[in-house]
CSV table of C-alpha atoms in Angstrom, one decimal:
chain,number,residue,atom,x,y,z
K,1,UNK,CA,28.8,16.2,17.5
K,2,UNK,CA,28.6,20.0,18.7
K,3,UNK,CA,28.3,20.9,14.9
K,4,UNK,CA,25.3,18.3,14.8
K,5,UNK,CA,23.4,19.9,17.6
K,6,UNK,CA,23.7,22.7,16.4
K,7,UNK,CA,22.0,22.1,12.8
K,8,UNK,CA,19.1,20.7,14.9
K,9,UNK,CA,18.4,23.6,17.3
K,10,UNK,CA,18.8,25.7,14.0
K,11,UNK,CA,16.0,23.2,12.9
K,12,UNK,CA,14.3,23.4,15.3
K,13,UNK,CA,14.3,27.8,15.6
K,14,UNK,CA,13.4,27.8,11.8
K,15,UNK,CA,9.8,25.9,12.8
K,16,UNK,CA,8.9,27.5,15.7
K,17,UNK,CA,9.9,30.9,13.8
K,18,UNK,CA,7.6,29.4,10.8
K,19,UNK,CA,3.8,30.5,10.4
K,20,UNK,CA,1.6,27.2,10.8
K,21,UNK,CA,-0.3,28.1,7.5
K,22,UNK,CA,3.2,28.2,5.6
K,23,UNK,CA,3.9,24.4,6.8
K,24,UNK,CA,0.3,23.1,5.8
K,25,UNK,CA,0.7,24.4,2.3
K,26,UNK,CA,1.5,22.2,-0.5
K,27,UNK,CA,1.9,22.6,-4.0
K,28,UNK,CA,-1.0,22.2,-6.2
K,29,UNK,CA,1.1,19.2,-8.4
K,30,UNK,CA,1.5,17.2,-5.7
K,31,UNK,CA,-2.2,16.9,-4.7
K,32,UNK,CA,-3.7,16.8,-8.5
K,33,UNK,CA,-3.5,15.7,-11.7
K,34,UNK,CA,-4.2,16.6,-15.4
K,35,UNK,CA,-7.1,14.8,-16.5
K,36,UNK,CA,-5.4,12.1,-19.4
K,37,UNK,CA,-2.2,12.3,-18.2
K,38,UNK,CA,-2.7,8.6,-16.2
K,39,UNK,CA,-0.4,5.5,-16.1
K,40,UNK,CA,-1.8,2.7,-18.3
K,41,UNK,CA,-1.8,-1.1,-17.2
K,42,UNK,CA,-0.4,-3.7,-19.3
K,43,UNK,CA,0.0,-7.6,-18.5
K,44,UNK,CA,1.8,-10.2,-20.1
K,45,UNK,CA,2.6,-14.3,-20.1
K,46,UNK,CA,5.7,-15.4,-20.9
K,47,UNK,CA,8.5,-18.2,-19.9
K,48,UNK,CA,11.3,-17.8,-17.6
K,49,UNK,CA,14.3,-20.3,-18.4
K,50,UNK,CA,17.5,-20.9,-16.3
K,51,UNK,CA,15.9,-21.8,-13.2
K,52,UNK,CA,18.1,-24.2,-10.7
K,53,UNK,CA,15.6,-26.9,-10.5
K,54,UNK,CA,13.3,-24.5,-8.9
K,55,UNK,CA,10.5,-24.3,-12.0
K,56,UNK,CA,7.7,-25.6,-12.8
K,57,UNK,CA,7.0,-29.4,-13.1
K,58,UNK,CA,6.1,-30.0,-16.9
K,59,UNK,CA,3.5,-32.8,-15.7
K,60,UNK,CA,1.5,-31.4,-13.6
K,61,UNK,CA,1.8,-28.0,-15.3
K,62,UNK,CA,0.0,-28.3,-18.5
K,63,UNK,CA,0.7,-24.6,-20.1
K,64,UNK,CA,4.2,-24.4,-19.0
K,65,UNK,CA,4.7,-27.7,-21.3
K,66,UNK,CA,2.8,-27.0,-24.2
K,67,UNK,CA,4.2,-22.8,-24.0
K,68,UNK,CA,7.9,-25.1,-23.8
K,69,UNK,CA,6.7,-26.5,-26.8
K,70,UNK,CA,5.5,-23.6,-29.0
K,71,UNK,CA,8.7,-21.6,-28.2
K,72,UNK,CA,11.2,-24.3,-29.1
K,73,UNK,CA,8.9,-25.0,-32.5
K,74,UNK,CA,9.6,-21.3,-33.4
K,75,UNK,CA,13.0,-21.7,-33.0
K,76,UNK,CA,13.2,-25.1,-35.4
K,77,UNK,CA,13.0,-27.1,-32.5
K,78,UNK,CA,10.5,-30.3,-32.9
K,79,UNK,CA,10.0,-31.9,-29.4
K,80,UNK,CA,6.0,-31.8,-30.0
K,81,UNK,CA,6.8,-36.4,-31.0
K,82,UNK,CA,8.8,-36.7,-27.5
K,83,UNK,CA,6.1,-34.2,-25.1
K,84,UNK,CA,6.1,-37.3,-22.6
K,85,UNK,CA,9.8,-37.7,-22.1
K,86,UNK,CA,9.9,-33.6,-21.2
K,87,UNK,CA,10.8,-33.4,-17.5
K,88,UNK,CA,13.0,-30.2,-16.8
K,89,UNK,CA,12.6,-27.9,-13.9
K,90,UNK,CA,14.5,-25.3,-15.6
K,91,UNK,CA,11.4,-23.2,-16.8
K,92,UNK,CA,8.0,-21.8,-15.3
K,93,UNK,CA,5.4,-20.0,-16.8
K,94,UNK,CA,4.4,-16.3,-15.1
K,95,UNK,CA,3.1,-13.4,-15.3
K,96,UNK,CA,4.6,-9.8,-16.4
K,97,UNK,CA,2.8,-7.2,-15.2
K,98,UNK,CA,4.2,-3.2,-16.0
K,99,UNK,CA,2.2,0.3,-15.3
K,100,UNK,CA,2.7,2.1,-19.3
K,101,UNK,CA,3.6,6.0,-18.2
K,102,UNK,CA,1.9,9.0,-19.8
K,103,UNK,CA,4.3,10.4,-22.8
K,104,UNK,CA,6.4,7.3,-22.8
K,105,UNK,CA,8.0,7.7,-26.0
K,106,UNK,CA,9.2,4.5,-28.3
K,107,UNK,CA,12.2,2.9,-27.8
K,108,UNK,CA,12.0,4.0,-24.2
K,109,UNK,CA,12.8,1.6,-21.0
K,110,UNK,CA,10.0,0.6,-18.1
K,111,UNK,CA,10.5,-1.1,-14.6
K,112,UNK,CA,8.0,-4.9,-15.0
K,113,UNK,CA,7.6,-7.2,-12.5
K,114,UNK,CA,7.4,-11.0,-12.5
K,115,UNK,CA,5.1,-13.4,-11.0
K,116,UNK,CA,5.3,-17.5,-11.1
K,117,UNK,CA,2.0,-18.7,-12.3
K,118,UNK,CA,2.4,-22.5,-11.7
K,119,UNK,CA,4.5,-24.8,-9.0
K,120,UNK,CA,7.7,-23.0,-9.1
K,121,UNK,CA,9.5,-22.5,-5.7
K,122,UNK,CA,11.8,-19.5,-6.7
K,123,UNK,CA,12.7,-17.5,-9.7
K,124,UNK,CA,15.9,-16.4,-8.1
K,125,UNK,CA,18.4,-16.0,-11.2
K,126,UNK,CA,15.8,-16.9,-14.0
K,127,UNK,CA,15.8,-14.7,-17.3
K,128,UNK,CA,12.8,-13.8,-18.4
K,129,UNK,CA,12.3,-14.7,-22.5
K,130,UNK,CA,10.9,-12.2,-24.6
K,131,UNK,CA,7.9,-11.7,-23.6
K,132,UNK,CA,5.0,-9.0,-25.6
K,133,UNK,CA,3.2,-7.1,-23.0
K,134,UNK,CA,-0.9,-6.5,-23.9
K,135,UNK,CA,-2.9,-3.3,-22.9
K,136,UNK,CA,-7.0,-3.1,-22.5
K,137,UNK,CA,-7.7,-3.2,-26.2
K,138,UNK,CA,-5.5,-6.1,-27.5
K,139,UNK,CA,-2.6,-4.2,-28.5
K,140,UNK,CA,1.3,-5.2,-27.8
K,141,UNK,CA,2.9,-1.5,-26.1
K,142,UNK,CA,6.1,-2.9,-25.1
K,143,UNK,CA,7.7,-5.9,-25.2
K,144,UNK,CA,9.8,-7.9,-22.0
K,145,UNK,CA,13.0,-9.2,-21.5
K,146,UNK,CA,15.4,-10.1,-18.9
K,147,UNK,CA,17.2,-11.2,-15.8
K,148,UNK,CA,14.5,-11.4,-13.1
K,149,UNK,CA,15.8,-10.4,-9.3
K,150,UNK,CA,13.6,-11.1,-6.5
K,151,UNK,CA,15.5,-10.0,-3.5
K,152,UNK,CA,15.1,-13.2,-1.7
K,153,UNK,CA,16.0,-15.5,0.4
K,154,UNK,CA,15.6,-19.3,0.2
K,155,UNK,CA,17.3,-22.8,1.3
K,156,UNK,CA,16.6,-25.9,1.9
K,157,UNK,CA,18.2,-28.7,4.0
K,158,UNK,CA,17.0,-32.4,4.4
K,159,UNK,CA,14.8,-31.5,7.7
K,160,UNK,CA,14.6,-27.9,7.7
K,161,UNK,CA,13.9,-24.5,5.1
K,162,UNK,CA,14.3,-21.0,5.8
K,163,UNK,CA,12.7,-18.0,3.5
K,164,UNK,CA,12.9,-14.3,3.1
K,165,UNK,CA,10.6,-12.5,1.1
K,166,UNK,CA,9.0,-14.0,-2.1
K,167,UNK,CA,11.3,-16.1,-4.1
K,168,UNK,CA,8.2,-16.3,-6.5
K,169,UNK,CA,7.8,-12.9,-7.8
K,170,UNK,CA,10.5,-10.1,-8.7
K,171,UNK,CA,11.4,-7.4,-10.9
K,172,UNK,CA,13.0,-6.5,-13.7
K,173,UNK,CA,14.4,-2.4,-13.6
K,174,UNK,CA,14.2,-1.2,-17.5
K,175,UNK,CA,13.1,-4.5,-18.5
K,176,UNK,CA,10.4,-3.7,-21.1
K,177,UNK,CA,11.2,-2.0,-24.2
K,178,UNK,CA,8.6,0.6,-25.1
K,179,UNK,CA,7.0,-0.4,-28.8
K,180,UNK,CA,3.5,1.7,-29.4
K,181,UNK,CA,3.0,5.0,-28.1
K,182,UNK,CA,-0.5,6.8,-25.9
K,183,UNK,CA,-1.4,9.6,-27.7
K,184,UNK,CA,-2.5,12.6,-25.9
K,185,UNK,CA,-2.0,16.4,-26.8
K,186,UNK,CA,-2.2,19.4,-24.5
K,187,UNK,CA,-3.4,21.5,-27.3
K,188,UNK,CA,-6.4,19.3,-28.8
K,189,UNK,CA,-8.2,21.7,-26.8
K,190,UNK,CA,-9.1,25.1,-25.3
K,191,UNK,CA,-9.3,23.8,-21.7
K,192,UNK,CA,-7.7,21.6,-19.0
K,193,UNK,CA,-8.9,19.6,-15.8
K,194,UNK,CA,-6.9,19.1,-12.7
K,195,UNK,CA,-8.5,16.6,-10.8
K,196,UNK,CA,-7.6,16.0,-7.4
K,197,UNK,CA,-6.4,13.2,-5.8
K,198,UNK,CA,-8.1,13.5,-2.8
K,199,UNK,CA,-11.7,15.0,-3.8
K,200,UNK,CA,-13.0,17.8,-1.3
K,201,UNK,CA,-15.1,21.2,-2.9
K,202,UNK,CA,-13.3,23.3,0.2
K,203,UNK,CA,-9.4,22.3,-1.6
K,204,UNK,CA,-10.9,23.3,-4.9
K,205,UNK,CA,-11.9,26.3,-4.7
K,206,UNK,CA,-8.9,27.3,-2.8
K,207,UNK,CA,-7.3,26.2,-6.0
K,208,UNK,CA,-9.2,27.8,-7.9
K,209,UNK,CA,-8.8,31.0,-5.9
K,210,UNK,CA,-4.9,30.9,-6.2
K,211,UNK,CA,-4.7,30.1,-9.9
K,212,UNK,CA,-7.1,33.5,-10.4
K,213,UNK,CA,-5.4,35.9,-8.1
K,214,UNK,CA,-1.9,34.3,-9.0
K,215,UNK,CA,-2.4,34.3,-13.4
K,216,UNK,CA,-5.4,37.3,-13.0
K,217,UNK,CA,-9.0,36.8,-14.2
K,218,UNK,CA,-11.4,34.0,-13.9
K,219,UNK,CA,-9.6,31.0,-15.7
K,220,UNK,CA,-10.0,28.5,-13.5
K,221,UNK,CA,-13.3,27.5,-12.0
K,222,UNK,CA,-14.2,24.5,-9.4
K,223,UNK,CA,-16.7,22.3,-11.0
K,224,UNK,CA,-17.2,19.9,-8.5
K,225,UNK,CA,-15.1,18.6,-4.9
K,226,UNK,CA,-12.7,16.8,-7.9
K,227,UNK,CA,-12.5,18.9,-10.4
K,228,UNK,CA,-11.1,22.3,-11.1
K,229,UNK,CA,-11.3,23.2,-14.6
K,230,UNK,CA,-8.8,25.5,-16.5
K,231,UNK,CA,-9.2,28.0,-20.0
K,232,UNK,CA,-6.4,28.6,-21.6
K,233,UNK,CA,-7.4,31.2,-24.1
K,234,UNK,CA,-4.6,31.4,-25.8
K,235,UNK,CA,-2.3,30.6,-23.7
K,236,UNK,CA,0.9,28.1,-23.7
K,237,UNK,CA,-0.6,24.9,-22.3
K,238,UNK,CA,2.9,23.5,-21.3
K,239,UNK,CA,3.7,27.3,-19.6
K,240,UNK,CA,0.4,27.5,-18.0
K,241,UNK,CA,0.7,24.5,-16.1
K,242,UNK,CA,4.2,24.6,-15.3
K,243,UNK,CA,3.7,28.2,-13.3
K,244,UNK,CA,0.3,26.8,-11.7
K,245,UNK,CA,1.6,23.8,-10.6
K,246,UNK,CA,4.3,25.4,-8.1
K,247,UNK,CA,1.5,27.5,-6.1
K,248,UNK,CA,0.7,26.6,-3.0
K,249,UNK,CA,-2.6,25.7,-1.4
K,250,UNK,CA,-4.0,24.6,2.4
K,251,UNK,CA,-5.8,21.2,1.6
K,252,UNK,CA,-8.6,20.9,3.7
K,253,UNK,CA,-9.4,17.0,4.8
K,254,UNK,CA,-12.5,14.9,6.6
K,255,UNK,CA,-13.0,14.4,9.3
K,256,UNK,CA,-12.4,10.5,9.5
K,257,UNK,CA,-11.1,7.7,11.6
K,258,UNK,CA,-9.1,5.0,10.1
K,259,UNK,CA,-8.7,1.6,11.5
K,260,UNK,CA,-6.8,-1.1,10.3
K,261,UNK,CA,-8.0,-4.1,12.8
K,262,UNK,CA,-5.9,-6.8,11.3
K,263,UNK,CA,-2.4,-5.0,12.7
K,264,UNK,CA,-4.5,-2.7,15.2
K,265,UNK,CA,-3.5,0.2,13.8
K,266,UNK,CA,-5.3,3.3,14.1
K,267,UNK,CA,-4.7,6.8,12.3
K,268,UNK,CA,-7.1,10.2,13.3
K,269,UNK,CA,-7.6,13.3,11.0
K,270,UNK,CA,-7.1,16.4,12.8
K,271,UNK,CA,-10.7,17.5,12.1
K,272,UNK,CA,-11.9,14.7,14.3
K,273,UNK,CA,-14.0,15.9,17.5
K,274,UNK,CA,-15.6,14.3,20.0
K,275,UNK,CA,-19.0,15.5,22.2
K,276,UNK,CA,-19.2,15.0,25.6
K,277,UNK,CA,-19.1,11.2,26.4
K,278,UNK,CA,-18.4,8.5,29.5
K,279,UNK,CA,-16.2,5.7,28.9
K,280,UNK,CA,-15.3,2.6,30.9
K,281,UNK,CA,-13.5,-0.1,29.4
K,282,UNK,CA,-12.3,-3.2,31.3
K,283,UNK,CA,-12.6,-7.0,30.9
K,284,UNK,CA,-13.1,-10.0,33.1
K,285,UNK,CA,-9.7,-12.5,33.2
K,286,UNK,CA,-10.0,-15.9,34.7
K,287,UNK,CA,-6.7,-17.3,35.1
K,288,UNK,CA,-6.8,-21.3,35.7
K,289,UNK,CA,-3.2,-22.6,36.7
K,290,UNK,CA,-2.3,-26.1,37.8
K,291,UNK,CA,0.4,-27.2,39.8
K,292,UNK,CA,0.0,-31.1,40.4
K,293,UNK,CA,1.9,-32.7,43.2
K,294,UNK,CA,4.3,-35.8,43.5
K,295,UNK,CA,3.7,-37.3,46.9
K,296,UNK,CA,6.5,-39.4,47.4
K,297,UNK,CA,6.1,-42.3,50.4
K,298,UNK,CA,8.7,-43.7,52.9
K,299,UNK,CA,11.2,-46.1,52.2
K,300,UNK,CA,9.4,-49.0,54.9
K,301,UNK,CA,6.2,-47.5,54.5
K,302,UNK,CA,4.4,-49.8,52.0
K,303,UNK,CA,2.6,-47.5,50.1
K,304,UNK,CA,2.4,-46.1,46.1
K,305,UNK,CA,3.6,-42.8,45.0
K,306,UNK,CA,0.9,-40.4,43.9
K,307,UNK,CA,0.4,-37.2,41.8
K,308,UNK,CA,-2.0,-34.7,43.7
K,309,UNK,CA,-3.8,-31.6,41.5
K,310,UNK,CA,-3.6,-28.4,43.0
K,311,UNK,CA,-5.4,-25.6,41.4
K,312,UNK,CA,-5.2,-21.9,41.5
K,313,UNK,CA,-8.0,-20.3,40.1
K,314,UNK,CA,-7.5,-16.2,40.0
K,315,UNK,CA,-10.1,-13.5,38.8
K,316,UNK,CA,-9.1,-10.0,37.4
K,317,UNK,CA,-12.2,-7.5,37.3
K,318,UNK,CA,-9.7,-4.5,36.6
K,319,UNK,CA,-11.9,-3.1,39.3
K,320,UNK,CA,-9.5,-0.3,39.8
K,321,UNK,CA,-10.6,1.0,35.9
K,322,UNK,CA,-13.4,4.1,37.1
K,323,UNK,CA,-15.3,5.6,34.1
K,324,UNK,CA,-13.7,8.4,32.4
K,325,UNK,CA,-15.4,11.8,30.7
K,326,UNK,CA,-14.2,13.4,27.5
K,327,UNK,CA,-15.6,16.4,27.3
K,328,UNK,CA,-17.2,17.6,24.2
K,329,UNK,CA,-15.5,19.8,20.9
K,330,UNK,CA,-11.8,18.0,22.5
K,331,UNK,CA,-8.9,18.3,20.1
K,332,UNK,CA,-7.3,15.4,18.2
K,333,UNK,CA,-4.4,15.7,20.7
K,334,UNK,CA,-7.3,15.1,23.8
K,335,UNK,CA,-9.0,12.7,22.5
K,336,UNK,CA,-5.4,10.8,22.6
K,337,UNK,CA,-4.1,12.1,25.8
K,338,UNK,CA,-7.9,11.0,27.3
K,339,UNK,CA,-7.4,7.9,25.9
K,340,UNK,CA,-4.3,7.1,27.0
K,341,UNK,CA,-5.4,8.4,30.1
K,342,UNK,CA,-7.8,5.7,30.2
K,343,UNK,CA,-5.1,3.0,30.0
K,344,UNK,CA,-6.3,1.1,26.7
K,345,UNK,CA,-4.2,-0.5,24.1
K,346,UNK,CA,-5.1,-0.1,20.2
K,347,UNK,CA,-6.8,-3.1,20.1
K,348,UNK,CA,-9.3,-1.2,23.1
K,349,UNK,CA,-9.3,1.6,21.5
K,350,UNK,CA,-10.2,0.4,18.0
K,351,UNK,CA,-14.0,-1.5,20.5
K,352,UNK,CA,-14.0,1.7,22.2
K,353,UNK,CA,-13.8,3.8,18.6
K,354,UNK,CA,-16.5,1.5,17.4
K,355,UNK,CA,-18.4,2.3,20.4
K,356,UNK,CA,-18.5,5.9,20.6
K,357,UNK,CA,-19.7,6.3,16.6
K,358,UNK,CA,-22.0,3.9,17.8
K,359,UNK,CA,-23.8,6.1,20.6
K,360,UNK,CA,-23.1,9.2,17.9
K,361,UNK,CA,-20.7,10.9,19.8
K,362,UNK,CA,-17.7,10.5,17.1
K,363,UNK,CA,-18.2,13.5,15.0
K,364,UNK,CA,-15.9,11.9,12.1
K,365,UNK,CA,-16.2,9.1,9.5
K,366,UNK,CA,-15.4,5.9,10.7
K,367,UNK,CA,-13.8,3.5,8.4
K,368,UNK,CA,-12.8,0.0,9.3
K,369,UNK,CA,-10.6,-2.2,7.0
């Protein structure tokens, strides 16, 4: 335990001695991509076999039945004349999706995702048959096949069932083989362009400045908030990119408050500021409690048992909550401390932030999802 505490104290000591600017700097490769180096989406339609009675119902899933007949015919088995007698529950139609990485070469393997298309209830233990994967141009770029892993648990009894995860969707690690490459060459021109993942003019200018300062001259130019243009000027493109992607820059960010209303999550950026505003928050709560009382007569009184209603009404107007003032130009820490000081929870904070924005006192972009 003493050794662990020594490591923790040493880490805290290093963090305290580190300059704040160094902690905020990130590598260029973590905030920008080379334009043209991207993934391509692939999709395909296939069949999963070997299910333990949890596949599609062939009588209702017409596409599954027709696909099964077509597969059997290609393998030399004619079942079209006996189509009405096909009644297996061990087959399911699925959609197969994958991302083809940049510079994926023929013969390399990629991961795929498999999702049920019909009324199958569980794909666990199934085997995906050979499935061509097509890109937006209609060409086949990979072929998928393999056993499916869902990571879900599903059990059913006579009077109940339990399910953990999604048993109708799974993945196959290295489940597809690349058959066609996407052509891309660094040496096709004398310029490259970096594309920022979060467009910002200040960040683009900082990236261009640090590249020019390190390499010398002006090979980098910020052309817009998303793009930094690089002039190769006879340089080796691979070596040039390997050199500049390790350079560090401090990215700027827009003052933004993101609210996930469904889950009650609030995320605020460091540059969020607030003009002077007064806030009062409270709700009127009326609670009605019914406690009926049973009245039992004496044994010789000759009366009848009766139920007498008893109603208790409580009104809480939360009068103890006072008007609070948040001063102008407060930092993110002051804003959070002020809202917590008002005694409000995340749900109430969402309403307060929306109201402050409507009043024009929130100097930030408010995004509600």
